[in-house]
Coordinates of N, CA, C and O in Angstrom, one line a residue:
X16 N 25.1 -3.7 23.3 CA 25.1 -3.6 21.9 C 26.1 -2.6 21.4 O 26.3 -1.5 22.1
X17 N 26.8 -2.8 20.3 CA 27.5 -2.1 20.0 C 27.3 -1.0 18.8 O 26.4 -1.2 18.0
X18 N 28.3 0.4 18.7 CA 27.8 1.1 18.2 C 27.7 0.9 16.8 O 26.8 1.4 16.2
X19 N 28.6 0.1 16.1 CA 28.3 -0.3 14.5 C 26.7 -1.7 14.2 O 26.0 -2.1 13.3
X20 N 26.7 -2.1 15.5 CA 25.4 -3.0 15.6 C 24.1 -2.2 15.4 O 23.1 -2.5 14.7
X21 N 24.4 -1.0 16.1 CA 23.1 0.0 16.7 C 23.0 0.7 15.2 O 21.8 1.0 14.9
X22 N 23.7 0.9 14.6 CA 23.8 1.9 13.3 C 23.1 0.8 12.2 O 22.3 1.2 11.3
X23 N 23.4 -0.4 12.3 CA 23.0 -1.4 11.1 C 21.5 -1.7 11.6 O 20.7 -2.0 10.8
X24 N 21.2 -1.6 12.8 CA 19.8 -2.0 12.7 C 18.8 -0.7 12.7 O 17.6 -0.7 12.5
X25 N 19.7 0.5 13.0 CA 19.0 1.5 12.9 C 18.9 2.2 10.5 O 18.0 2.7 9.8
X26 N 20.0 1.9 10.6 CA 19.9 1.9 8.9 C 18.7 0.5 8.4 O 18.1 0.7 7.4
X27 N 18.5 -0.7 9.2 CA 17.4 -1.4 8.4 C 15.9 -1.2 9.0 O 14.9 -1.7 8.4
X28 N 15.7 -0.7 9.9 CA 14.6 0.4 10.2 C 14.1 0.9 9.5 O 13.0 0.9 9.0
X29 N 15.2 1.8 9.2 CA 14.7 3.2 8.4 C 14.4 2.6 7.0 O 13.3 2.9 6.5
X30 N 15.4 1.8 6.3 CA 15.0 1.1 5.1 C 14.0 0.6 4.9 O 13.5 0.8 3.8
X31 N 13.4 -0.2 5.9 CA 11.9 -0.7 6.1 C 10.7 -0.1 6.2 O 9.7 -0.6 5.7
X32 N 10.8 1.6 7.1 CA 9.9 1.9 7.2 C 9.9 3.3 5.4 O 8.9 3.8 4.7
X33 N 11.1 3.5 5.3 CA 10.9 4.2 3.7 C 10.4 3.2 2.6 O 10.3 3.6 1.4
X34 N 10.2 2.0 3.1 CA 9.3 1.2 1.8 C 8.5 1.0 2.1 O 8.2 0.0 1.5
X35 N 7.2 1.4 3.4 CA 6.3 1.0 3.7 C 5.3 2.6 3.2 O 4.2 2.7 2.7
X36 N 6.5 3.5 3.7 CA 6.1 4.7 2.8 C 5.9 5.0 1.1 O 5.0 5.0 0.3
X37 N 6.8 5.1 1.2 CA 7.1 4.7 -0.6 C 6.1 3.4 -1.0 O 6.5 3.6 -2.1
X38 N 5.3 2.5 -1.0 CA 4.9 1.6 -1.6 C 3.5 2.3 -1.0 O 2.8 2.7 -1.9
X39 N 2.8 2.7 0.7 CA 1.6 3.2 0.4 C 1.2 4.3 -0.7 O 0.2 4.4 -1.4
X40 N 2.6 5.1 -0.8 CA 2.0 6.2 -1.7 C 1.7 5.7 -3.4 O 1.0 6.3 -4.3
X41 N 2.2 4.7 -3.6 CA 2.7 4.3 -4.9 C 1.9 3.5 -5.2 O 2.0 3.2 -6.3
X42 N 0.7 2.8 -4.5 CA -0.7 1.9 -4.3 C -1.7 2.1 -5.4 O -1.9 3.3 -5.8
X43 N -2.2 1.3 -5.9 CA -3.2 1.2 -6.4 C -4.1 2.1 -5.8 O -4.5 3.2 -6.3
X44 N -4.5 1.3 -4.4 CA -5.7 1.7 -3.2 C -6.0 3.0 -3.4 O -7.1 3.4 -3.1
X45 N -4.9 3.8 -3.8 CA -5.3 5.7 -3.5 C -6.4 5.7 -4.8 O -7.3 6.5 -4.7
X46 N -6.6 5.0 -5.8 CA -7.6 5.3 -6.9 C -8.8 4.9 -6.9 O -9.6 5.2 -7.7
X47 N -9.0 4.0 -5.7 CA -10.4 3.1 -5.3 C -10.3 1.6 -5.4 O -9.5 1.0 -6.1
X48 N -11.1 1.3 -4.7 CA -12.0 -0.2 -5.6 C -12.8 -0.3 -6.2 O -13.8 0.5 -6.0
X49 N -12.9 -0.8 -6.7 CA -14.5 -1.5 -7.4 C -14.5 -2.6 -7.2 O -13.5 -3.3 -7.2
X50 N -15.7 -3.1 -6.9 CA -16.0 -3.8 -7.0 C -17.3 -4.4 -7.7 O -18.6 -4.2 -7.6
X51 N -16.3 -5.5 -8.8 CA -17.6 -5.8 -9.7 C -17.3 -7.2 -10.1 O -16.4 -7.9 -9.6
X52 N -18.5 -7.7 -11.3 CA -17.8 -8.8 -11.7 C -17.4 -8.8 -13.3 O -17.2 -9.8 -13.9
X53 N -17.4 -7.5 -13.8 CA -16.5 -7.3 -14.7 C -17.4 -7.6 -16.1 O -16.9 -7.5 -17.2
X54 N -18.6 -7.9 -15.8 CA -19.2 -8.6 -17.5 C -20.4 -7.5 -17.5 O -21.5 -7.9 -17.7
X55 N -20.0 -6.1 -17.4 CA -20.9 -5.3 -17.5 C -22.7 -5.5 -17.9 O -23.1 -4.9 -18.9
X56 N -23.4 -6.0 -17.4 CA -24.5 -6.1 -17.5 C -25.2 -5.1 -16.0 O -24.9 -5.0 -14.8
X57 N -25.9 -4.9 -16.5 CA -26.8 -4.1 -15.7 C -28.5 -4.1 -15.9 O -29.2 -4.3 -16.9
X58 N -29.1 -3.7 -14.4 CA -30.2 -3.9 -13.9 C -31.0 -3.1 -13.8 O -30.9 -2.8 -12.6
X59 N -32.1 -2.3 -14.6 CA -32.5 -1.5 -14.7 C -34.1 -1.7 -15.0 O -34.5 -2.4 -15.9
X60 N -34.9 -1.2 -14.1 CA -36.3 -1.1 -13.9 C -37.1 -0.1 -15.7 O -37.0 1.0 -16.1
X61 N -37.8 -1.6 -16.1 CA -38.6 -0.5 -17.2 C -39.3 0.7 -17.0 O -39.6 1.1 -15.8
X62 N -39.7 1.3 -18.1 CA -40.2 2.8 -17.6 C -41.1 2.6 -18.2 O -42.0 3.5 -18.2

């Protein structure tokens, strides 16, 4: 393999793995899930 070969796949590496970074931090996911079905009704035992 040659050394401008080795540089181009080592530059799309790195490109790949800085957007795997960059996109976990940038995630929704870090604020939670919910899970619901959105039509707020709720279930509550009389007193």
């Amino acid at each position: 393999m040659s050394t401008e070969k080795k540089e181009k796949l080592l530059l799309g590496l790195t490109c790949f793995f800085a957007g795997m970074v960059i996109g976990f931090f940038s995630a929704p996911i870090k604020k939670g899930i919910s899970v619901s079905c959105g039509n707020n009704n709720t279930i509550q035992k009389e007193k």
